[in-house]
XYZ file of C-alpha atoms in Angstrom:
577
model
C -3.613 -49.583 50.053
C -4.552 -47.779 53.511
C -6.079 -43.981 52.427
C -6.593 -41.140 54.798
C -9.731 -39.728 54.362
C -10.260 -35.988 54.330
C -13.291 -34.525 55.001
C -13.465 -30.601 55.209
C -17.589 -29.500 57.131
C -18.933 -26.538 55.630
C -18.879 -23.452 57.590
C -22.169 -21.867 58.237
C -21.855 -18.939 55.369
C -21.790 -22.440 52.881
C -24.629 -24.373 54.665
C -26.806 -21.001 54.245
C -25.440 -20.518 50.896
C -26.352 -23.861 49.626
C -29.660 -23.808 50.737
C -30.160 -20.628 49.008
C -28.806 -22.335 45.516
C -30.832 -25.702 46.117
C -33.838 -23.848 46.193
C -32.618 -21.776 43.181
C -31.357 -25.225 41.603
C -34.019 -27.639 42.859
C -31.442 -29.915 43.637
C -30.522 -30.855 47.307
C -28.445 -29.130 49.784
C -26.017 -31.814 49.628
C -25.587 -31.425 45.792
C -25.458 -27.717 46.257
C -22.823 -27.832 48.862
C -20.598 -30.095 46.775
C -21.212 -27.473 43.939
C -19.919 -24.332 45.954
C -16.748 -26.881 47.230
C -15.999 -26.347 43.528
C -16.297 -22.928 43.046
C -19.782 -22.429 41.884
C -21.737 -20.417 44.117
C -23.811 -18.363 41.931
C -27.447 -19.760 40.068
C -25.959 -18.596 36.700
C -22.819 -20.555 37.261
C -24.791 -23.148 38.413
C -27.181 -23.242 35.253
C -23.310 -23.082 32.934
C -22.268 -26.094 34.710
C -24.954 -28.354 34.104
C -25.777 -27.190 30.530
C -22.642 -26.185 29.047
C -23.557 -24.251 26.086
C -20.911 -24.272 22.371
C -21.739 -20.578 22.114
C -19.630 -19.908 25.295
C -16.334 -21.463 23.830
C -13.834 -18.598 23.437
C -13.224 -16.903 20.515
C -9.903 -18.900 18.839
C -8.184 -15.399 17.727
C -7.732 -14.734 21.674
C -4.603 -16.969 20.911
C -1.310 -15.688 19.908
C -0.924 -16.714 16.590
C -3.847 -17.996 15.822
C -4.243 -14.855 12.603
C -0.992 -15.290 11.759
C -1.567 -19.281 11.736
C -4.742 -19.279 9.630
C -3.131 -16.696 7.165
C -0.667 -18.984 6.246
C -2.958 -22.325 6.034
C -5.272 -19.798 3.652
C -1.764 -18.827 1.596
C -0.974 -22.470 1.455
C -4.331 -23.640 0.021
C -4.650 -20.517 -2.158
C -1.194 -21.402 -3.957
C -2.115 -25.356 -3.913
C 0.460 -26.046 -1.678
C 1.326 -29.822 -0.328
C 0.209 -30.000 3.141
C 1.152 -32.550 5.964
C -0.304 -33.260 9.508
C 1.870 -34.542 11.416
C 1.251 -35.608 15.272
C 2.593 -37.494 18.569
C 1.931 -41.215 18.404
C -0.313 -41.067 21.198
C -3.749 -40.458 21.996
C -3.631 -36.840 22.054
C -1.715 -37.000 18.726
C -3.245 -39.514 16.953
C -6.895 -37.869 17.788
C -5.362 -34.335 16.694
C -3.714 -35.246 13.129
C -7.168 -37.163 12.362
C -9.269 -34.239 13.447
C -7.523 -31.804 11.597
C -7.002 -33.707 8.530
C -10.585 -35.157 8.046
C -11.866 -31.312 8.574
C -9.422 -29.784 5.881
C -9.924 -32.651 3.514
C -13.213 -31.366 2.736
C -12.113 -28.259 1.474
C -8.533 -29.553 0.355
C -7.330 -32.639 -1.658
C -3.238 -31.828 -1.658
C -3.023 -32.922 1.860
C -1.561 -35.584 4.056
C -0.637 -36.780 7.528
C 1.971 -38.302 9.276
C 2.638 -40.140 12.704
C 6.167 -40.594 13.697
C 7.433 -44.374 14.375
C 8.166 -44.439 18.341
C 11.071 -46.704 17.667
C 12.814 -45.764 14.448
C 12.410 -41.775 15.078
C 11.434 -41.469 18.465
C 9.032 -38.367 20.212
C 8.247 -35.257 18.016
C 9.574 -34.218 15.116
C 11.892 -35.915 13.046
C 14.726 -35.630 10.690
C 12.985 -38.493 8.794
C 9.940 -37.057 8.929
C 11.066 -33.579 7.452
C 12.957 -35.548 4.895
C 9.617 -37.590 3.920
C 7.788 -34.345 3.611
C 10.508 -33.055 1.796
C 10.810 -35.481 -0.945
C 6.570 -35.586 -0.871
C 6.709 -31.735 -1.453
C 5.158 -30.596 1.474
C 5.880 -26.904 1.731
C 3.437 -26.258 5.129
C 3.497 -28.658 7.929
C 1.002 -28.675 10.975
C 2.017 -30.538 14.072
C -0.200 -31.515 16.684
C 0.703 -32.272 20.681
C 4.547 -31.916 20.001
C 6.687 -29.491 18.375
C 7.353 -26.860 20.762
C 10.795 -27.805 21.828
C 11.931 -28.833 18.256
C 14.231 -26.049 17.542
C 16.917 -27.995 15.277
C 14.764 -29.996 13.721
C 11.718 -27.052 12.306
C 15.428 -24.979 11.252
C 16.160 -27.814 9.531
C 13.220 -28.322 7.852
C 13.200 -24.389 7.367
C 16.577 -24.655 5.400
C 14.475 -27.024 2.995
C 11.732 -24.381 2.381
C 8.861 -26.257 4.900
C 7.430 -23.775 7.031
C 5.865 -25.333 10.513
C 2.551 -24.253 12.342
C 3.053 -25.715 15.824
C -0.213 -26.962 17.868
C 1.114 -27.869 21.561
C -0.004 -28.250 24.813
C 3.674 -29.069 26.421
C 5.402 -26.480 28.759
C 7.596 -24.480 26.472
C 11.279 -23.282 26.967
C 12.623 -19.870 26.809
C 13.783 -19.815 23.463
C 10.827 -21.904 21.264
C 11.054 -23.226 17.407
C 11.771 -20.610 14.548
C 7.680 -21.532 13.473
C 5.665 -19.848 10.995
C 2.970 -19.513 14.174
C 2.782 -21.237 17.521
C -0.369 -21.970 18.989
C 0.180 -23.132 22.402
C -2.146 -21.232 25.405
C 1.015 -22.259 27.731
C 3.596 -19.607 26.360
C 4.042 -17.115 28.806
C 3.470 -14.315 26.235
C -0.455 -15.805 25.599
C -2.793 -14.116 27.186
C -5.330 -16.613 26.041
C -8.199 -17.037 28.955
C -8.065 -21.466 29.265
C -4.157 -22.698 29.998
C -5.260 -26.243 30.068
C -6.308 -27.257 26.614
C -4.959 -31.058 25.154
C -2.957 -31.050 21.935
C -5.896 -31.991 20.349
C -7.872 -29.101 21.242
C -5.319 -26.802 20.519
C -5.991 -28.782 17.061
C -9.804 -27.840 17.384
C -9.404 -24.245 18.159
C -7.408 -24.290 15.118
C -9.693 -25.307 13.100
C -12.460 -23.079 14.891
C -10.627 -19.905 13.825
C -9.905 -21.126 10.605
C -13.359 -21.941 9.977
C -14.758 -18.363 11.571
C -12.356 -16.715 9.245
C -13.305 -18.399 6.082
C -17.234 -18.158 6.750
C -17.237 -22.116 7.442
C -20.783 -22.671 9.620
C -19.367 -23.838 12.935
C -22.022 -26.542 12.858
C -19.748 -28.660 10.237
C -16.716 -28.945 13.317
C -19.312 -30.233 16.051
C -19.251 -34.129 14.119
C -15.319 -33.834 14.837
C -16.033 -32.959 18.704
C -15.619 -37.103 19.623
C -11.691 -37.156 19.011
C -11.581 -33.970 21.538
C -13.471 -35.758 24.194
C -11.527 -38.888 23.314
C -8.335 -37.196 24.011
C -9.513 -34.658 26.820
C -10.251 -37.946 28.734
C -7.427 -39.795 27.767
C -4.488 -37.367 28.051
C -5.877 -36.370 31.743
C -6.743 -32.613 31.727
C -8.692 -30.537 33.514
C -12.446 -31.118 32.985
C -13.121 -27.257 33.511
C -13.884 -24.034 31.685
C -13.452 -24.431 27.998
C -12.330 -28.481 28.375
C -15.972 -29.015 29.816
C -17.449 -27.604 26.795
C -15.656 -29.416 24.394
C -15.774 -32.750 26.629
C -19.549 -32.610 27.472
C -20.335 -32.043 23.280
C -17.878 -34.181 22.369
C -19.357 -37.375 24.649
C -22.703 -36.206 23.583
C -21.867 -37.002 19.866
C -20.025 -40.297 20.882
C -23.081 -41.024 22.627
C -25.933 -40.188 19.589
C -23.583 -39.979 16.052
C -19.845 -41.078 16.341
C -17.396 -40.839 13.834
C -16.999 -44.095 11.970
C -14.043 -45.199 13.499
C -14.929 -44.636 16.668
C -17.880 -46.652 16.730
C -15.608 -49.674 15.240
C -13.610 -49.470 18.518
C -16.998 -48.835 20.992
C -18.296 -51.978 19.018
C -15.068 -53.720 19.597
C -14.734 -52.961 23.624
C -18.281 -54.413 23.914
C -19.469 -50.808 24.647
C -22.508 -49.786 22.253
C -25.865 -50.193 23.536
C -25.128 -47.784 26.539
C -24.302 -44.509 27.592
C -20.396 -43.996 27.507
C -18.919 -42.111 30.042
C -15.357 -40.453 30.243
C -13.658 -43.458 32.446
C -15.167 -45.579 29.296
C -12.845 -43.759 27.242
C -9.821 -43.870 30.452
C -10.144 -47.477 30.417
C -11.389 -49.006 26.962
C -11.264 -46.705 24.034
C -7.821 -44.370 24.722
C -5.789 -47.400 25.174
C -6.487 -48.941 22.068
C -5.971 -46.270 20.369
C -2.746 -45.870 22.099
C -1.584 -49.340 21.722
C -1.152 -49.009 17.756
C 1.806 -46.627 18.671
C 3.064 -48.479 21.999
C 3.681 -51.744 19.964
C 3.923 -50.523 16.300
C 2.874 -47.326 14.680
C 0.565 -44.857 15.655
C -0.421 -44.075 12.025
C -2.981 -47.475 12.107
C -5.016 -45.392 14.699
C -5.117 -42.357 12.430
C -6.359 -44.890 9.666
C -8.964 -46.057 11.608
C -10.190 -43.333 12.918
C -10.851 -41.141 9.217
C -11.734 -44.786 7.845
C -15.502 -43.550 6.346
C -16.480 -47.539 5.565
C -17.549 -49.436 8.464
C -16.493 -52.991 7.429
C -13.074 -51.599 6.904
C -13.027 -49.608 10.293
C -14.201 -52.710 12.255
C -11.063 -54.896 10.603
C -9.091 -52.177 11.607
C -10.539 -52.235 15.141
C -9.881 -55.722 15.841
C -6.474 -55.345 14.201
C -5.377 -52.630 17.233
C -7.248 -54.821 19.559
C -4.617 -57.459 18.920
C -1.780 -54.818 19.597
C -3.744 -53.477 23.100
C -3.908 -57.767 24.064
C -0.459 -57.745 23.496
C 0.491 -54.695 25.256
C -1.340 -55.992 28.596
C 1.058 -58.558 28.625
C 3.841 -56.975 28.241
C 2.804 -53.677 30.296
C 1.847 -56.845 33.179
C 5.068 -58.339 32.944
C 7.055 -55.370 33.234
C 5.049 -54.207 36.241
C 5.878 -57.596 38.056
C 9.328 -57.089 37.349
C 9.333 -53.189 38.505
C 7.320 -54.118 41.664
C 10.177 -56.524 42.576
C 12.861 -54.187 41.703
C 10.950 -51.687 44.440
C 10.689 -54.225 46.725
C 14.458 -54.705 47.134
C 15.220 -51.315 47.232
C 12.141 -50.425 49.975
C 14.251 -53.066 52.214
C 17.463 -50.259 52.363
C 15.563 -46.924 52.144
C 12.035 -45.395 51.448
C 12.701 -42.742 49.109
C 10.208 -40.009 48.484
C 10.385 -40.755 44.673
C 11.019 -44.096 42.309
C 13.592 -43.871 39.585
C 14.097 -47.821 37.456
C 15.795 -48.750 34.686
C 16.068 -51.753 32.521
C 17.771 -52.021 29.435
C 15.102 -54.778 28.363
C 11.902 -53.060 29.070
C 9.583 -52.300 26.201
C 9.742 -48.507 25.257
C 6.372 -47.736 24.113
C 4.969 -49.520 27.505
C 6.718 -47.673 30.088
C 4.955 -44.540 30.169
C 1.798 -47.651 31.865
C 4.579 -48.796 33.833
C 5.146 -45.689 35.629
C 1.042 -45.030 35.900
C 0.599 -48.016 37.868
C 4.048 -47.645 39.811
C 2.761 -44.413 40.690
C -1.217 -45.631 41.377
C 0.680 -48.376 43.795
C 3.632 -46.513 45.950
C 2.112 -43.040 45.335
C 5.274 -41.297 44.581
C 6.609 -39.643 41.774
C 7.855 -42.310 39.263
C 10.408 -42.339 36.357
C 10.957 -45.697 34.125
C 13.750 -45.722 31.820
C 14.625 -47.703 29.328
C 17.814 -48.317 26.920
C 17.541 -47.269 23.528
C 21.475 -47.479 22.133
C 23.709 -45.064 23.963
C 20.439 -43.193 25.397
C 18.025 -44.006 27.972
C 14.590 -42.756 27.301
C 11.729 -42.669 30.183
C 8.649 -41.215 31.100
C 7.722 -39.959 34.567
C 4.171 -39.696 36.474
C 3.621 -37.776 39.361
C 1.454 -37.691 42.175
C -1.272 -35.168 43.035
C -0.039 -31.176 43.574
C 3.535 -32.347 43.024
C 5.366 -31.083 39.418
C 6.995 -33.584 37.852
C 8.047 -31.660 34.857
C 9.925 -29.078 37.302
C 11.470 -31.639 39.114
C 13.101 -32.965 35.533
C 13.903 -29.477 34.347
C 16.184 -29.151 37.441
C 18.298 -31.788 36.222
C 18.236 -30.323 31.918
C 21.992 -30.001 31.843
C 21.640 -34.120 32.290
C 19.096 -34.237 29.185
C 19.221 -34.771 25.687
C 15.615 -33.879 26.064
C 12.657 -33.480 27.827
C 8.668 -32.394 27.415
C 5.505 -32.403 29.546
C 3.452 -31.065 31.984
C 3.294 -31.297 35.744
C 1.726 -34.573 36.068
C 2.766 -36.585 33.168
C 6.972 -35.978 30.961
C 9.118 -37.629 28.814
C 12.697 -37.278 28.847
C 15.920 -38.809 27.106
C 19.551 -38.763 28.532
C 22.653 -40.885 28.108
C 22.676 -44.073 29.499
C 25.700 -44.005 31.542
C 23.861 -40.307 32.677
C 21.153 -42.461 34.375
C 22.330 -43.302 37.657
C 23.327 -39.227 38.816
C 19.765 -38.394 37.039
C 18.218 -40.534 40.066
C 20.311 -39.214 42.794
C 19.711 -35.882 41.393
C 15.730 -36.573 41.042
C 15.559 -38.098 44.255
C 17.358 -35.390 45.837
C 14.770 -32.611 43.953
C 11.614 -34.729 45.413
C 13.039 -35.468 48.757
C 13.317 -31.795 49.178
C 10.188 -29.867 47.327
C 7.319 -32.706 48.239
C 5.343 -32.115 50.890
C 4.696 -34.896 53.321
C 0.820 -34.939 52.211
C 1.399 -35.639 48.863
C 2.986 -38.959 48.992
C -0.267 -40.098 51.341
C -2.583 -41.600 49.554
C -5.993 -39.550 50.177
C -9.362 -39.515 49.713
C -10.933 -36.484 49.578
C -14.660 -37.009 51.156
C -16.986 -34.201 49.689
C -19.837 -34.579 51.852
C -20.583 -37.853 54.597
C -24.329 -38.762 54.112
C -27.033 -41.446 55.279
C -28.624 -43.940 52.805
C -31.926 -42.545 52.769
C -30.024 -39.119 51.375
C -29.515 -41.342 48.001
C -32.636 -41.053 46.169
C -33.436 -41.717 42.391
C -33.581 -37.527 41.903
C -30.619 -36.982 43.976
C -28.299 -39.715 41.677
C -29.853 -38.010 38.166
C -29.050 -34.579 39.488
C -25.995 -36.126 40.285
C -25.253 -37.453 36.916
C -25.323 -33.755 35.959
C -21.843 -32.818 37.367
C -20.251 -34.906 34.739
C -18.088 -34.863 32.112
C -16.049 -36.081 35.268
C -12.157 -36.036 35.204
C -9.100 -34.116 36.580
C -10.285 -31.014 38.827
C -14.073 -32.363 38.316
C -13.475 -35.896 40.099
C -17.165 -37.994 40.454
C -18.032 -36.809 44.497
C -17.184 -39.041 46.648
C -19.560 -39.788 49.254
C -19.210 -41.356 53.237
C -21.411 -43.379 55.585
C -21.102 -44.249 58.826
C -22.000 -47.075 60.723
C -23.147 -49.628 57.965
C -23.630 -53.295 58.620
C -23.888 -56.148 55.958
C -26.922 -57.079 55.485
C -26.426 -60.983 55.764
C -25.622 -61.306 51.978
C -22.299 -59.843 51.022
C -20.108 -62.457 49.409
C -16.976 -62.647 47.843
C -16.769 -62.486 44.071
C -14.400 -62.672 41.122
C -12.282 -65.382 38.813
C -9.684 -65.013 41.732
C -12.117 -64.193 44.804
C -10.866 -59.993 44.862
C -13.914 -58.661 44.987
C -16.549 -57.928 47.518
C -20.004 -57.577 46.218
C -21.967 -56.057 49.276
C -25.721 -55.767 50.558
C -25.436 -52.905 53.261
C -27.809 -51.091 56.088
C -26.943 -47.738 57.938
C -27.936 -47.352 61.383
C -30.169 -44.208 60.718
C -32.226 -46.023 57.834
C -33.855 -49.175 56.546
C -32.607 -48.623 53.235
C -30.609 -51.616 51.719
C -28.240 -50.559 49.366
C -26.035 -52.368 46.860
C -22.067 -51.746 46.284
C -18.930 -53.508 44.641
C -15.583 -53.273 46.470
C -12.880 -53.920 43.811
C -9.709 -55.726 45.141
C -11.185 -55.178 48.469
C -11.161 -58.769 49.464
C -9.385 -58.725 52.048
C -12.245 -56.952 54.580
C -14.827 -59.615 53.914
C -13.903 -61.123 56.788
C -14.436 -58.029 59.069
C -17.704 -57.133 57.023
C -19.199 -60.923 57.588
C -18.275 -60.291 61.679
C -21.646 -58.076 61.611
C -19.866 -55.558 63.122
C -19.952 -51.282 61.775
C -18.347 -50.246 59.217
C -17.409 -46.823 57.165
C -17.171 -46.163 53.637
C -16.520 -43.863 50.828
C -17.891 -44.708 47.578
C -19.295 -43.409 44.572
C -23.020 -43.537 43.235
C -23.328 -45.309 40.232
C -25.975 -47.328 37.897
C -26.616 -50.399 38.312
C -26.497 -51.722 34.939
C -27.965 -54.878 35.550
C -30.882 -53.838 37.239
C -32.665 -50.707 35.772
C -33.803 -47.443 37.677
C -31.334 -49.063 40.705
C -28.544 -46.743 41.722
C -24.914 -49.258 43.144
C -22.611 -47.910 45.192
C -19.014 -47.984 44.083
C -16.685 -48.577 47.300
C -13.489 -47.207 47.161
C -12.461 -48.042 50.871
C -13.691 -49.529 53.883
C -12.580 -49.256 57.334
C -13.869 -49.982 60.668
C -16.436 -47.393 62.738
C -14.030 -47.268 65.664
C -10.611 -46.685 62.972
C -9.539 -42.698 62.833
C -12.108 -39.979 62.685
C -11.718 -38.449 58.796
C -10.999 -34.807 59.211
């Protein structure tokens, strides 16, 4: 892939302003500027950044609902009513329902969960899920990260005597669910401060007021802070404001005292015995959670994750490990077949947006599918697959474009549909499917803007090698939890040479591992260049170079900082601007 680079120099009012807050800071003027890029500017902003503090979460009754929520959970326990937790099969879901039940179940035995089946009832609630808690005697159900577009279904279950506390995170439509309460900081009447919590943390927040309003130290919800880092990371929200919090308490118990389960699965990835970082949860722990529900049933995550016996939670972990081998089979077969489908379709027109459908594809893998479509073309992407009469999809976007909105324009189309701007799901009839892509297409072609289907990097400051010191990458290590709207800073050099040693690495020869000099310094300086191959031939011609990277630790050499390289082109290539 061939990125622009984007580089914006500070203007003089931020170069003196940064030097005022490194002094303030101690940190470097480089740091400081790259702090001010992101909005903080002031020392006591600065100091609520790097040590983001519980006591500034916001108070949980700020949300609508949220009395009339935990009034009803107190009636319910009060009259010993049945209770069940019922959440999405993903992630999000799966990290809500076992968050919420593990913290009631201390003060509550009449209680249960549930976790849809992805292929026998499909996304959100069901009719055999209502008829379960039904015949169970479940009079109050909570559900987490769906819910807030299931207007037939909570009536139904309403006609049966089951009242419903919603927890979502998903845009909601005009007319919402006849619910006892609906948390959900997206409704348009919610004044709540923090738009951008995960189902999860709905979940948490939750369980925050119900605690505050029962006289429940808060102290007892911090050990269940792990699942809302776990699903903050996975589920791709902002890593700002009130996320932050939660994410940078929530890795810091996953890092000293994780929940049983958890620890199964960090044993399992090969993890423990290091720090664990949020892409360690992108890229090792949220997809095996996940893959219990892409291949089976999500319920096996929930298991594992209250599971309060080690022995038991490690069998479990290898068990979902087996499902997350088998899904990268299937999710790399399917992405072979989707890159070829592209490939014939690139050779009559380049279309601003990818729509593909395949009756055979696997349903609870195409959500990946459309991830790495997207990663690869960088357009917005919809995979569909055939479920009886219906197709049912999800769709990934690119960066700044809405994906959801682009859906929503063609509703009268869908059975249904749910999301958020960057990630949906939707479900329409199969013979529906082929005006749903002209209709799509026809949306993108004419709302994205020519930027957005570049694929950028966004250089936040260009500096020499002797700028990287050990100080400078621990005060860097400070701007993390990193994620969505807090990306790791990504740094660029110019005019860097090998050193004589670079060489070509990897069980297929993909990878570049690099020994580089600058032109201003003497410093040698390690990096890795994943599936960057293909410039070892320019690198080895000892002529300059430029790169951005990131500034990482070297794990196999201690106190050494690595360079991450996420692309290289030559000195004399296009000025970044």
């Amino acid at each position: 892939m061939h990125f622009k680079w984007n580089y914006q120099s500070p203007t003089p009012e931020e170069k003196k302003a940064a030097e005022s807050l490194a002094s303030k800071m101690g940190i470097s003027v480089i740091l400081a500027q790259i702090l001010i890029k992101r909005g903080i500017t002031t020392e006591p902003a600065a100091k609520r950044f790097f040590r983001p503090q519980l006591g500034d979460l916001i108070n949980p009754f700020l949300m609508k609902d949220m009395d009339v929520a935990v009034e009803r959970l107190n009636d319910a326990m009060g009259r010993k009513e049945r209770i069940m937790v019922y959440g999405d099969y993903d992630v999000d879901g799966c990290t809500a329902v076992a968050l919420v039940y593990k913290f009631l179940q201390q003060f509550y035995s009449n209680i249960d969960y549930y976790i849809p089946d992805r292929y026998e009832e499909g996304y959100g609630v069901s009719k055999k899920g209502i008829d379960f808690a039904h015949e169970t005697g479940v009079k109050l159900i909570i559900i987490l990260d769906c819910g807030i577009k299931a207007i037939e279904e909570i009536a139904y279950a309403k006609s049966l005597g089951i009242d419903f506390i919603i927890c979502d995170h998903h845009v909601p439509d005009e007319v919402m669910p006849d619910a006892v309460a609906i948390l959900n900081p997206k409704r348009e009447d919610d004044s709540y401060p923090f738009k951008h919590l995960c189902g999860c943390g709905v979940g948490f927040k939750f369980m925050q007021g119900f605690a505050k309003n029962n006289g429940i130290p808060f102290s007892q919800l911090i050990p269940l802070l792990d699942f809302v880092a776990v699903s903050i990371a996975a589920d791709l929200v902002p890593v700002t404001e009130e996320n932050r919090i939660l994410a940078y308490h929530g890795l810091k118990q996953i890092n000293q005292n994780p929940t049983i389960g958890l620890k199964a699965i960090i044993d399992i990835c090969g993890l423990s015995g290091r720090e664990l970082s949020m892409s360690d949860i992108v890229f090792k722990i949220g997809p095996r959670i996940n893959a219990s529900g892409r291949m089976e049933n999500g319920k096996e995550s929930v298991d594992l994750l209250i599971e309060k016996d080690y022995n038991l939670a490690l069998d479990k972990a290898r068990h979902i490990n087996e499902y997350n081998e088998q899904r990268k089979d299937i999710d790399k077969q399917m992405t072979e077949e989707a890159n070829q489908i592209v490939a014939r379709i690139e050779t009559q027109k380049r279309h601003s947006s990818i729509v593909l459908y395949d009756e055979n594809w696997k349903k609870g893998v195409i959500g990946i599918v459309a991830s790495r479509l997207t990663e690869i073309y960088y357009r917005p992407t919809v995979v569909l697959t055939r479920d009886g009469d219906y197709a049912t999809g999800s769709a990934r976007s690119v960066s700044g474009f809405d994906v959801y909105t682009a859906i929503k324009n063609c509703r009268d189309l869908l059975l249904n549909f749910g999301g958020h701007t960057y990630a949906a799901g939707l479900t329409l009839r199969w013979t529906d499917v082929p005006e749903f892509r002209r209709r799509f297409q026809k949306y993108v072609e004419e709302h994205i803007q020519p930027r957005q289907t570049e694929a950028m990097l966004d250089i936040d400051s260009v500096i020499d090698f002797k700028d990287i010191t050990r100080k400078m990458h621990n005060d860097l290590k400070r701007f993390g939890p990193f994620g969505p709207s807090n990306q790791k800073p990504l740094f660029c050099t110019i005019g860097v040479y090998d050193f004589g040693t670079s060489k070509v690495v990897g069980r297929d020869q993909e990878h570049i591992k690099l020994e580089l000099v600058d032109s201003k310094s003497n410093n040698v300086m390690n990096g890795i260049a994943f599936g960057q191959s293909a410039s070892a031939r320019y690198i080895k011609s000892k002529r300059s170079f430029d790169i951005a990277y990131t500034i990482e630790d070297n794990i196999f050499k201690h106190n050494d900082v690595q360079l991450q390289i996420e692309d290289i082109r030559p000195t004399e290539d296009e000025q970044i601007g």
